[in-house]
Coordinates of C-alpha atoms in Angstrom, one line a residue:
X1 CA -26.4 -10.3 35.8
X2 CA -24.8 -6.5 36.3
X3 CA -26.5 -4.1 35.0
X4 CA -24.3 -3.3 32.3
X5 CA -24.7 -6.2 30.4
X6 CA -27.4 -7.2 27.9
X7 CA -29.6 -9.7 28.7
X8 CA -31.1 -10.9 25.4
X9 CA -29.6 -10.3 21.7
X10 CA -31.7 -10.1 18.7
X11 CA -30.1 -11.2 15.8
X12 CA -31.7 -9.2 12.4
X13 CA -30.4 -11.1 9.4
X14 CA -30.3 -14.3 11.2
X15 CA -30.4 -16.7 9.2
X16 CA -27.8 -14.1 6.7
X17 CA -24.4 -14.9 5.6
X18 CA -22.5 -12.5 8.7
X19 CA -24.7 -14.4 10.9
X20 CA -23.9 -18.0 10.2
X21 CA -20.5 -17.0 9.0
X22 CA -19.6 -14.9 11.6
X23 CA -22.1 -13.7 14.5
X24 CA -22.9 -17.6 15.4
X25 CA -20.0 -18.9 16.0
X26 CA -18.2 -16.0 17.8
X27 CA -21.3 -15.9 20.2
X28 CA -20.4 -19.5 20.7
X29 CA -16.7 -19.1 21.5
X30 CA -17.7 -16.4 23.7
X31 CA -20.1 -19.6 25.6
X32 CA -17.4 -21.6 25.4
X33 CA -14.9 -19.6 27.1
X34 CA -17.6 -18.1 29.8
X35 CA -18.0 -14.8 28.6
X36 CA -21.7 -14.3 28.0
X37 CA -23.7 -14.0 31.1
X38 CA -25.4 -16.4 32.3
X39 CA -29.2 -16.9 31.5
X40 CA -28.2 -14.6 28.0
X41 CA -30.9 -15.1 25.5
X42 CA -30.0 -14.8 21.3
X43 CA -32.9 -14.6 19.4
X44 CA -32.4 -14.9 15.9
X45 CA -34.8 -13.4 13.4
X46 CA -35.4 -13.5 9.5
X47 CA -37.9 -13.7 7.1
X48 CA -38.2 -16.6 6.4
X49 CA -40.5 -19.1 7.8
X50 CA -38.8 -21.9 10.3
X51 CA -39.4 -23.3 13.2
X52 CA -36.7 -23.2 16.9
X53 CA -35.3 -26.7 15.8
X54 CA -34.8 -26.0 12.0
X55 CA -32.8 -23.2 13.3
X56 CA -30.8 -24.5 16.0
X57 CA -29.6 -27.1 13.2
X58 CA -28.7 -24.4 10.7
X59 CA -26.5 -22.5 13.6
X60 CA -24.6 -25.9 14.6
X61 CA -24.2 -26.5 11.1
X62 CA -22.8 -22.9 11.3
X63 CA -20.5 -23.4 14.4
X64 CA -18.8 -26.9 13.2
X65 CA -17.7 -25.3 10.1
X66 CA -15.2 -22.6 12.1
X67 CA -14.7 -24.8 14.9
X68 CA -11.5 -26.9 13.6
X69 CA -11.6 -28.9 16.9
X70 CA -14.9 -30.0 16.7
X71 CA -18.0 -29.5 19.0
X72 CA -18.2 -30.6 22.5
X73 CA -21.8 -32.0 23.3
X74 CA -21.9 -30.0 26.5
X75 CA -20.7 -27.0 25.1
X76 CA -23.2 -27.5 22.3
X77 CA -26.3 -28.4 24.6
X78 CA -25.6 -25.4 26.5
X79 CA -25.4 -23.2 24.0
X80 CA -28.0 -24.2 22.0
X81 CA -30.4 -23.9 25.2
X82 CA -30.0 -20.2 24.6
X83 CA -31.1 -19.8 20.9
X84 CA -34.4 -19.1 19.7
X85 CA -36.0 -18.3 16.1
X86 CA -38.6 -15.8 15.2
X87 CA -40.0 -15.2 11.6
X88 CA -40.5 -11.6 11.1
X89 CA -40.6 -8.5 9.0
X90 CA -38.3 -5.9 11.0
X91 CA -39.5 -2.8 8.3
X92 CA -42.9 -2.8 9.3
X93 CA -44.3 -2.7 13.5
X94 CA -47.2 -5.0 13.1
X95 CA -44.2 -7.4 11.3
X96 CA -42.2 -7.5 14.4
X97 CA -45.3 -8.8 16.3
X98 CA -43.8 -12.3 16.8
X99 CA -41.3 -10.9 18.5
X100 CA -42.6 -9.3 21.8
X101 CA -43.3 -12.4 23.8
X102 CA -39.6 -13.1 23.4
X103 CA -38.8 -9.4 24.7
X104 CA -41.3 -9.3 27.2
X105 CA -39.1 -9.9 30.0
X106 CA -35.8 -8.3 28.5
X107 CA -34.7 -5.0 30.5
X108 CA -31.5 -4.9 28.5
X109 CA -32.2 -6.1 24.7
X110 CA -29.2 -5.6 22.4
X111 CA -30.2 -5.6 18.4
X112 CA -27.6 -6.4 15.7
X113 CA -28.6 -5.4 12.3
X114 CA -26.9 -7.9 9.6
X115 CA -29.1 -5.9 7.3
X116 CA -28.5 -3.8 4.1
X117 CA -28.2 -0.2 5.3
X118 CA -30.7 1.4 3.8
X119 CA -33.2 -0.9 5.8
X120 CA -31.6 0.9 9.2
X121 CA -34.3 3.5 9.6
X122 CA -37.4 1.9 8.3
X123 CA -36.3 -1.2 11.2
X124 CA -35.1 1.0 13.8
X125 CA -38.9 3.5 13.5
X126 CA -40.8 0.2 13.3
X127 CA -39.1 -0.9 16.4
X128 CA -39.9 2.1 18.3
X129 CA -43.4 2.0 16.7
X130 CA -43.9 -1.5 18.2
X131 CA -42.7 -0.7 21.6
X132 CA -39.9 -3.0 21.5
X133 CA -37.3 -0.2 22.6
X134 CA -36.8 1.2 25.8
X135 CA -33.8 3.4 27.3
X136 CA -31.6 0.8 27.6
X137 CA -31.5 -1.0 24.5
X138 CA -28.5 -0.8 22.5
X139 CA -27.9 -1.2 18.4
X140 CA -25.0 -2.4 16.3
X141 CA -25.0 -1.3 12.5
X142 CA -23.2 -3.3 10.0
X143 CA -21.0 -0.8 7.7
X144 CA -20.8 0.5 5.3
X145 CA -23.3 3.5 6.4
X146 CA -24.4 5.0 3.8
X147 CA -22.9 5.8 0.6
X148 CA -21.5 8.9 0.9
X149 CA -22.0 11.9 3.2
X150 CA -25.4 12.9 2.4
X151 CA -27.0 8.7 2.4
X152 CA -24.5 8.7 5.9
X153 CA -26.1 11.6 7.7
X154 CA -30.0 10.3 6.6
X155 CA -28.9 7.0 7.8
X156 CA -27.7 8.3 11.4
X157 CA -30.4 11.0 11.6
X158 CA -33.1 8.0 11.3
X159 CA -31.3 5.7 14.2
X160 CA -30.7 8.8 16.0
X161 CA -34.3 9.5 16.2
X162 CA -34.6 6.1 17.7
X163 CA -31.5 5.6 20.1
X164 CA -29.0 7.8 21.5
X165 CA -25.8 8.0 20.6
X166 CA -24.1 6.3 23.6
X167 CA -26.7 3.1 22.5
X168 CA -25.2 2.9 18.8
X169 CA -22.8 0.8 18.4
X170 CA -21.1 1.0 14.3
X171 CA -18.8 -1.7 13.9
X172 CA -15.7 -2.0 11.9
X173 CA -14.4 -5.6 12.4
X174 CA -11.2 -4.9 11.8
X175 CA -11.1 -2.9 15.0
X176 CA -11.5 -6.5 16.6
X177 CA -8.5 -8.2 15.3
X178 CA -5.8 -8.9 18.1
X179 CA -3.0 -7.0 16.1
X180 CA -4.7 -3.4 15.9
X181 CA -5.7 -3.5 19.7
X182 CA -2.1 -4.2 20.1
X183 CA -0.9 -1.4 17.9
X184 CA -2.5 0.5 20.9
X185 CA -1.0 -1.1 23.0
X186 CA 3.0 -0.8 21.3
X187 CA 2.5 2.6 20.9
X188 CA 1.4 3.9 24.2
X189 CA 2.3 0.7 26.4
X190 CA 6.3 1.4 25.4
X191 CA 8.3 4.6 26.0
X192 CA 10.7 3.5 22.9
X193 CA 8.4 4.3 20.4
X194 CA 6.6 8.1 21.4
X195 CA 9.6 10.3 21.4
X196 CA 10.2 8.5 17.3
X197 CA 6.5 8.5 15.7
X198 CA 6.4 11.8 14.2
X199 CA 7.8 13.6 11.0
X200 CA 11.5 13.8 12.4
X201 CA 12.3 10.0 12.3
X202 CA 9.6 8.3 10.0
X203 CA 10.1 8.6 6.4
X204 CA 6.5 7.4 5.2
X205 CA 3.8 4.9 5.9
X206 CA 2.1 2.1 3.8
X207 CA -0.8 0.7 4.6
X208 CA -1.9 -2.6 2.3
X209 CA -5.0 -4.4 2.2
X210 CA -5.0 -7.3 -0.3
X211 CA -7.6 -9.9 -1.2
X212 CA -7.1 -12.7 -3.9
X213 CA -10.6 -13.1 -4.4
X214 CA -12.3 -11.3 -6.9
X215 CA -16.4 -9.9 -6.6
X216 CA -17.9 -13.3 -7.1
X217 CA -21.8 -12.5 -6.8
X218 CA -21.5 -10.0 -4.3
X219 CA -21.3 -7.4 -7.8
X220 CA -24.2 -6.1 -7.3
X221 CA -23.2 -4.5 -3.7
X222 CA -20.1 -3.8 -5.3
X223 CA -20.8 -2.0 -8.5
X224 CA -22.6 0.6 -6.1
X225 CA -19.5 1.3 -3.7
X226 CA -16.2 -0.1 -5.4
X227 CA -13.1 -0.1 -3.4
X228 CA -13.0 3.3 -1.9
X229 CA -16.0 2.8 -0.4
X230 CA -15.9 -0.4 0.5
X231 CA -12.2 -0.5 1.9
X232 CA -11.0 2.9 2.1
X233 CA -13.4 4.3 4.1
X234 CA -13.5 2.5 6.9
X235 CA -11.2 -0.5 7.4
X236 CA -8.2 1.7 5.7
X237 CA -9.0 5.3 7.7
X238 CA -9.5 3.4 10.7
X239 CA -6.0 1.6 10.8
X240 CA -4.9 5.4 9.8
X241 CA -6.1 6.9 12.7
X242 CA -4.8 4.6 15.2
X243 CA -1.7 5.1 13.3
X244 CA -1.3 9.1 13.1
X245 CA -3.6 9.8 16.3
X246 CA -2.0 11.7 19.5
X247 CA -2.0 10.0 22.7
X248 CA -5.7 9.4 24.2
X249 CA -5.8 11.0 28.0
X250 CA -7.1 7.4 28.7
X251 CA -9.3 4.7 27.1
X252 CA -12.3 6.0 27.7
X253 CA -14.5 5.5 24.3
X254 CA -14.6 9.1 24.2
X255 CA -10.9 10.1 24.5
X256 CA -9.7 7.6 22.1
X257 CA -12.5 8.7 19.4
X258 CA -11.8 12.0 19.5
X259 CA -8.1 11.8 18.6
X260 CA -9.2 9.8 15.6
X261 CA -11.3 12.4 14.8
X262 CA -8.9 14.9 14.3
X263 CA -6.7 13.0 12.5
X264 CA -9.9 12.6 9.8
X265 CA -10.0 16.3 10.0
X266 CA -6.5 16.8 9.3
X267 CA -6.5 15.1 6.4
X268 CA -5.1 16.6 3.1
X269 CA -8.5 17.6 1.4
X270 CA -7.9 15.8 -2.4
X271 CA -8.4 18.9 -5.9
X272 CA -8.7 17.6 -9.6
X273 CA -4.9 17.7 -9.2
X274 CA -4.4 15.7 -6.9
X275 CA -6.6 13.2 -8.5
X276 CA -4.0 12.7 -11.3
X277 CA -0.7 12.7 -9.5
X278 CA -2.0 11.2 -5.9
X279 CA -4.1 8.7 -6.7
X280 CA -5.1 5.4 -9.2
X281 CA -8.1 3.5 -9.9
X282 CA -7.9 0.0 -11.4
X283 CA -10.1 -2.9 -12.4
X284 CA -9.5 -6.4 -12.7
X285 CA -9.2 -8.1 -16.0
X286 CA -8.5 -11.6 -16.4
X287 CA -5.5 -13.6 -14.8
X288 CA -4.0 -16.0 -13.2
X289 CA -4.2 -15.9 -9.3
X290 CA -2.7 -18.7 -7.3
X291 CA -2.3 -20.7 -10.2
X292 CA -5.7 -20.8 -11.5
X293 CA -7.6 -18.7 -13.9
X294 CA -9.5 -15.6 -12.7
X295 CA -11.9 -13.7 -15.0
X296 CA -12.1 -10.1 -15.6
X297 CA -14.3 -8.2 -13.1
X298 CA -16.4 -7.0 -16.2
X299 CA -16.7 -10.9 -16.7
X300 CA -18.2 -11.8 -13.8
X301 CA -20.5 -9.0 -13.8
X302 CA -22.0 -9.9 -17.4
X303 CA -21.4 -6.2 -19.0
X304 CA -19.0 -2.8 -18.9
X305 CA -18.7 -1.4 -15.5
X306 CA -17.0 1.7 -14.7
X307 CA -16.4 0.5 -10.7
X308 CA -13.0 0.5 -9.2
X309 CA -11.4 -2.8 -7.8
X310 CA -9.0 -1.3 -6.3
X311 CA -7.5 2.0 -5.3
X312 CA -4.2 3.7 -4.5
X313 CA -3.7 6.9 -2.6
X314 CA -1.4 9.4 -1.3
X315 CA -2.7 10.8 2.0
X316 CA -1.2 13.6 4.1
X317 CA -2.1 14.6 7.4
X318 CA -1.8 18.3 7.8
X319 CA -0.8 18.8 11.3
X320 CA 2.2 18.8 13.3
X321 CA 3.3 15.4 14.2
X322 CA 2.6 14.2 9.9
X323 CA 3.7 17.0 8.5
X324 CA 5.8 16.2 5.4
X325 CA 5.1 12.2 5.5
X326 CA 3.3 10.5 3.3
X327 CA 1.1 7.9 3.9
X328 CA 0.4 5.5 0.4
X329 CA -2.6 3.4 0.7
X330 CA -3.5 0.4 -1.6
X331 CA -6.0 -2.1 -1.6
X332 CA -7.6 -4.6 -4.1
X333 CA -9.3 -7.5 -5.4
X334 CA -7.6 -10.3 -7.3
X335 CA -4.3 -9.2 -6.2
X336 CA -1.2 -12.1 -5.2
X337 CA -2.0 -12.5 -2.2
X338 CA -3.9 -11.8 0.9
X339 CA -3.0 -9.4 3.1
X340 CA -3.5 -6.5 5.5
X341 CA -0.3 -4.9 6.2
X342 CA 0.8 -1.7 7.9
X343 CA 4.6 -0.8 7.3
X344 CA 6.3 2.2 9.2
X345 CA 9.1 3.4 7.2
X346 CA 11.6 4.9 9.7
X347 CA 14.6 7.6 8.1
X348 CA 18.0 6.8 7.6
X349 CA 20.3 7.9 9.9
X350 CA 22.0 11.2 9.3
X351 CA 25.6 9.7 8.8
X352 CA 27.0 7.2 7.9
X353 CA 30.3 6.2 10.0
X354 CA 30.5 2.9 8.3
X355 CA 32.3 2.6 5.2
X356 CA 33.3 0.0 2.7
X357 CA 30.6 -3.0 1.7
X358 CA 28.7 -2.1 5.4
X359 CA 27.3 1.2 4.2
X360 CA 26.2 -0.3 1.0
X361 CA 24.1 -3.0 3.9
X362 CA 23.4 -0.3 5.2
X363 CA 19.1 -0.1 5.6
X364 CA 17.1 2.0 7.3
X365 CA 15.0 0.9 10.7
X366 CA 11.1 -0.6 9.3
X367 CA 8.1 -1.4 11.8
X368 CA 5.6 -3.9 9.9
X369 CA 2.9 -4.9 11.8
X370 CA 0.9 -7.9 9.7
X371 CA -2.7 -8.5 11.0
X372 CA -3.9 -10.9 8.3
X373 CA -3.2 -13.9 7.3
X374 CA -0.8 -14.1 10.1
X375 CA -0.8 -11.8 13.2
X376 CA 2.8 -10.2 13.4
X377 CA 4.8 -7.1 14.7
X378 CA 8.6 -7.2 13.2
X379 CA 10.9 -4.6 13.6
X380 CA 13.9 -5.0 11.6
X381 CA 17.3 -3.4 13.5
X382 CA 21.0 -3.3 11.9
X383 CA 22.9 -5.4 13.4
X384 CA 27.0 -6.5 12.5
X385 CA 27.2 -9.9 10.4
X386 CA 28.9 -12.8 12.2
X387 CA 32.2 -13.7 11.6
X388 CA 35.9 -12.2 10.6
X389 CA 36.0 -10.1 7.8
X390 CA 38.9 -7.9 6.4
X391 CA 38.9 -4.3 6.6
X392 CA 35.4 -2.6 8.2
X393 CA 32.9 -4.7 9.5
X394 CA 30.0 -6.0 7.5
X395 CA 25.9 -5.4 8.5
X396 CA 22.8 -7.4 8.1
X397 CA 19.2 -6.4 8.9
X398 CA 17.5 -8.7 11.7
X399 CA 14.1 -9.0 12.5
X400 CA 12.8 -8.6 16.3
X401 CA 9.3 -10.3 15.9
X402 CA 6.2 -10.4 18.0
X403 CA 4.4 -12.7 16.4
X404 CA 1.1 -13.6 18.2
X405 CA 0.9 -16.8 16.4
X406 CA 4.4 -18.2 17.7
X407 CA 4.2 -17.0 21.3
X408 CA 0.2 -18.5 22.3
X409 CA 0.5 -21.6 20.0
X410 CA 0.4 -23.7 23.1
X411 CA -1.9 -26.2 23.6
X412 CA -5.6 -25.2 23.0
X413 CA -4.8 -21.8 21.6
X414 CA -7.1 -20.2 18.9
X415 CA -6.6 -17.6 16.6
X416 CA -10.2 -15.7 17.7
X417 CA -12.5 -14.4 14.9
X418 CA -12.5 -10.4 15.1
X419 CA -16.0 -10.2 16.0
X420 CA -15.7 -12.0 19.4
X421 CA -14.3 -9.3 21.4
X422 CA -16.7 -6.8 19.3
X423 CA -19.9 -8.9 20.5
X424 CA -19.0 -8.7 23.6
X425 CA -18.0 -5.1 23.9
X426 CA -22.0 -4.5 22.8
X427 CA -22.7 -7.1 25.4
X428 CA -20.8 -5.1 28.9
X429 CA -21.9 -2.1 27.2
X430 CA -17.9 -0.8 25.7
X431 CA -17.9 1.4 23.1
X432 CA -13.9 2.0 22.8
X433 CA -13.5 0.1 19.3
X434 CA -17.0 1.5 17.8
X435 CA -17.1 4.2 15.5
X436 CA -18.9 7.5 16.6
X437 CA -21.2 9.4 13.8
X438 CA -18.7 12.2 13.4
X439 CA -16.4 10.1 12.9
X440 CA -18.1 8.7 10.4
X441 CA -18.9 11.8 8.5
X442 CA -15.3 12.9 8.7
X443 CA -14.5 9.7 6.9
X444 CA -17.3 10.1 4.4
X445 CA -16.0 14.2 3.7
X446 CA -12.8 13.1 2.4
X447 CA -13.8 10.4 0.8
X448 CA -16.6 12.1 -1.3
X449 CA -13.4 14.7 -1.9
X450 CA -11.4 12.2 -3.8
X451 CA -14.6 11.1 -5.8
X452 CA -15.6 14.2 -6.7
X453 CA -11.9 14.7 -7.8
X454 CA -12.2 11.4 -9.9
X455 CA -15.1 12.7 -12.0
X456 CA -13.7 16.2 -12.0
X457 CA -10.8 14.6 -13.5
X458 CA -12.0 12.0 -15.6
X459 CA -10.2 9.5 -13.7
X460 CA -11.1 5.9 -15.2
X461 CA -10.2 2.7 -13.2
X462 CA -7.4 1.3 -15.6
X463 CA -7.4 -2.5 -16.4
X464 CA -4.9 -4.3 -14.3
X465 CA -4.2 -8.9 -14.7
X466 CA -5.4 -10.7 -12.0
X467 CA -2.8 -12.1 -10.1
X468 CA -0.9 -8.6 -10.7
X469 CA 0.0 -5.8 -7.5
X470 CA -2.5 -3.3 -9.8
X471 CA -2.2 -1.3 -12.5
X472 CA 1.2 0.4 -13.5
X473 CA 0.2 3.8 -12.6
X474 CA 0.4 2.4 -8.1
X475 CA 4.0 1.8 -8.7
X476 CA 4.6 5.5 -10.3
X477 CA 2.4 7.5 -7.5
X478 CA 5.0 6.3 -5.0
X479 CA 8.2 6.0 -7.0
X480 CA 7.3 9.7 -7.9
X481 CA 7.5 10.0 -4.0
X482 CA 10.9 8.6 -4.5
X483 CA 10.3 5.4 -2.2
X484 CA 8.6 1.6 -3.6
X485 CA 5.9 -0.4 -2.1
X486 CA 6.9 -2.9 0.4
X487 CA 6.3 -6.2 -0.6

């Protein structure tokens, strides 16, 4: 096994809902494809009392649920040779006793935290405390970390007491799906697009996250962080800054992170003003949503809440590439549909030499790149209609797609769960598609600017129907921008 690579993970939260939902069965894809090293140990670990083969059963339970195929005995057999179960309390070091005869000969442990964060520290001191952590162990924290600056910084002062920095590993799972890394890879793979991505030839930018499902039982979670916490900060900035960032020197982890830094830094701080005119905050009331009935978030929860459900924003990037173009971010529960949508909105061109019925065709250039449900990049181009016509000619819009869906839909092909190629990043020891602390403090200091501008305000989340795009007040912050959501 090189050096680089972990030799045993430990799986906090094991027997959890990201675990068996998630964790499991990307680790066993991962088997399945041989990309975990051989003789690779996961130890899972929980509270609860059970023994190796009450486990085992739960994780294949797990894995034939996301496996649409169905298991393959070998496969199976050979995975489940690697799983093991341990019964512990990770807050306290005598807890974690259970533990170190499964560690004992691990020179490269890996620990994934499927924990609430504000058990971080208290696990990460008592594994220090029990000598379960030597200079090569890494981490991996869930988000979201903290709740706002100030919970952020205690959080990553406490791990950082523990573990160096170049050992944490923060995950965003979005940062695993196959469309971002190939946003990367269309904008600095292709010399078409550079000389265009910057204030002289794109108009704005949209960026849409979109769930039909409403809080269910997780309100308890939510009523703490709402939307902008839960969404804004971290999946939405991150697609931002891959977005808006300047061209990385290389892909080192370090070169790539840095320019999303600066993009956080560059961002518009948000005043009481700005508050009113740049941004909404809605809550949803009952509905209909796919052709059923949805209740009311307040509903669901049993009593008034204040919390947000979803959020729409006007950023700007102060800086010289953004300069002058907005970018309008929305996201939601209970909304039409699901969807995760970024939509480059490219200008006009200057003039017109078309006249007639084709400059009323006439459309401006738009890059949509779709990374859920379906993973898509579509560039729509003007292009002359078919056919005679009399007088001037007549123009369509055309889509150019690269839809990942249509071209590896051979045979065999799977659509890969976003935590595969995160697992085993952690694993060979990449940290490219993690998020560094400052990052996440940059996130967390313009975030807290726009709540702070909320309450400053007086800004209340305003009712919006289930089934609806949000409340009426999304639809003016960008029409006062003179442009319209793309939908």
């Amino acid at each position: 096994m090189p050096e680089s690579q972990a030799d045993i993970i430990v799986l906090f939260g094991g027997t959890g809902d990201l675990a068996q939902r998630m964790l499991l069965p990307s680790l066993y894809f991962l088997d399945v494809d041989g990309f975990l090293p051989e003789g690779l140990r996961i130890v899972a670990t929980a509270r609860a009392e059970m023994d190796r083969d009450a486990f085992v059963e739960m994780a294949r339970q797990a894995v034939c649920e996301r496996a649409a195929q169905g298991l393959c005995d070998a496969d199976w057999t050979r995975f489940a040779a690697r799983l093991d179960y341990a019964a512990a309390d990770a807050t306290r070091p005598e807890g974690l006793q259970a533990l170190k005869p499964l560690l004992a000969d691990a020179r490269r442990p890996m620990f994934y935290l499927a924990l609430s964060p504000s058990l971080y520290g208290r696990v990460c001191s008592a594994l220090a405390d029990a000598g379960l952590v030597n200079e090569r162990t890494r981490i991996v924290l869930e988000k979201p970390i903290g709740r706002d600056l100030e919970t952020s910084r205690q959080i990553n002062a406490a791990v950082g007491a523990v573990f160096s920095e170049d050992r944490i590993f923060r995950i965003d799972h979005y940062l695993g799906k196959e469309t971002v890394q190939n946003l990367i890879a269309l904008r600095f793979a292709n010399a078409l697009f550079e000389p265009l991505w910057n204030n002289l030839t794109i108009d704005h930018v949209q960026i849409t996250v979109a769930e039909t499902e409403g809080v269910g039982e997780r309100w308890p979670y939510y009523d703490e962080y709402g939307a902008l916490r839960d969404m804004v900060q971290n999946h939405m900035l991150q697609l931002l800054c891959l977005v808006a960032m300047e061209p990385p020197v290389d892909l080192e982890p370090d070169s790539v992170r840095n320019e999303k830094v600066k993009v956080l830094r560059s961002l518009r701080p948000f005043t009481r003003a700005e508050a009113q005119s740049s941004s909404v905050r809605g809550q949803y009331a009952a509905g209909v949503v796919g052709g059923e009935t949805a209740q009311g978030y307040e509903t669901e929860r049993g009593q008034p809440s204040p919390t947000e459900t979803f959020v729409a924003l006007r950023a700007d990037i102060d800086n010289w590439r953004w300069a002058g173009v907005p970018f309008f971010l929305r996201t939601g529960k209970r909304l039409p549909e699901r969807r995760t949508q970024i939509a480059i909105q490219f200008k006009e061109v200057p003039h017109s030499i078309f006249g007639g019925a084709a400059k009323a065709d006439l459309t401006a250039n738009r890059l949509v790149i779709d990374l859920q449900p379906d993973e898509d990049i579509e560039l729509t181009l003007m292009n002359k209609s078919p056919g005679l016509s009399q007088g001037s000619m007549r123009l369509q819009a055309m889509p150019l797609s690269l839809s990942l869906l249509r071209a590896y839909s051979g045979p065999g092909a799977r659509r890969r769960i976003a935590y595969e190629r995160l697992l085993l990043d952690v694993v060979n020891g990449a940290s490219t598609l993690f998020v560094r602390r400052d990052e996440v403090e940059a996130a967390w200091r313009w975030i807290d600017g726009i709540a702070e501008s909320w309450r400053d305000a007086g800004l209340a989340a305003k009712p919006y129907a289930a089934g609806s795009w949000g409340p009426a007040g999304a639809f003016a912050l960008i029409e006062r921008a003179g442009r319209a959501w793309y939908d």
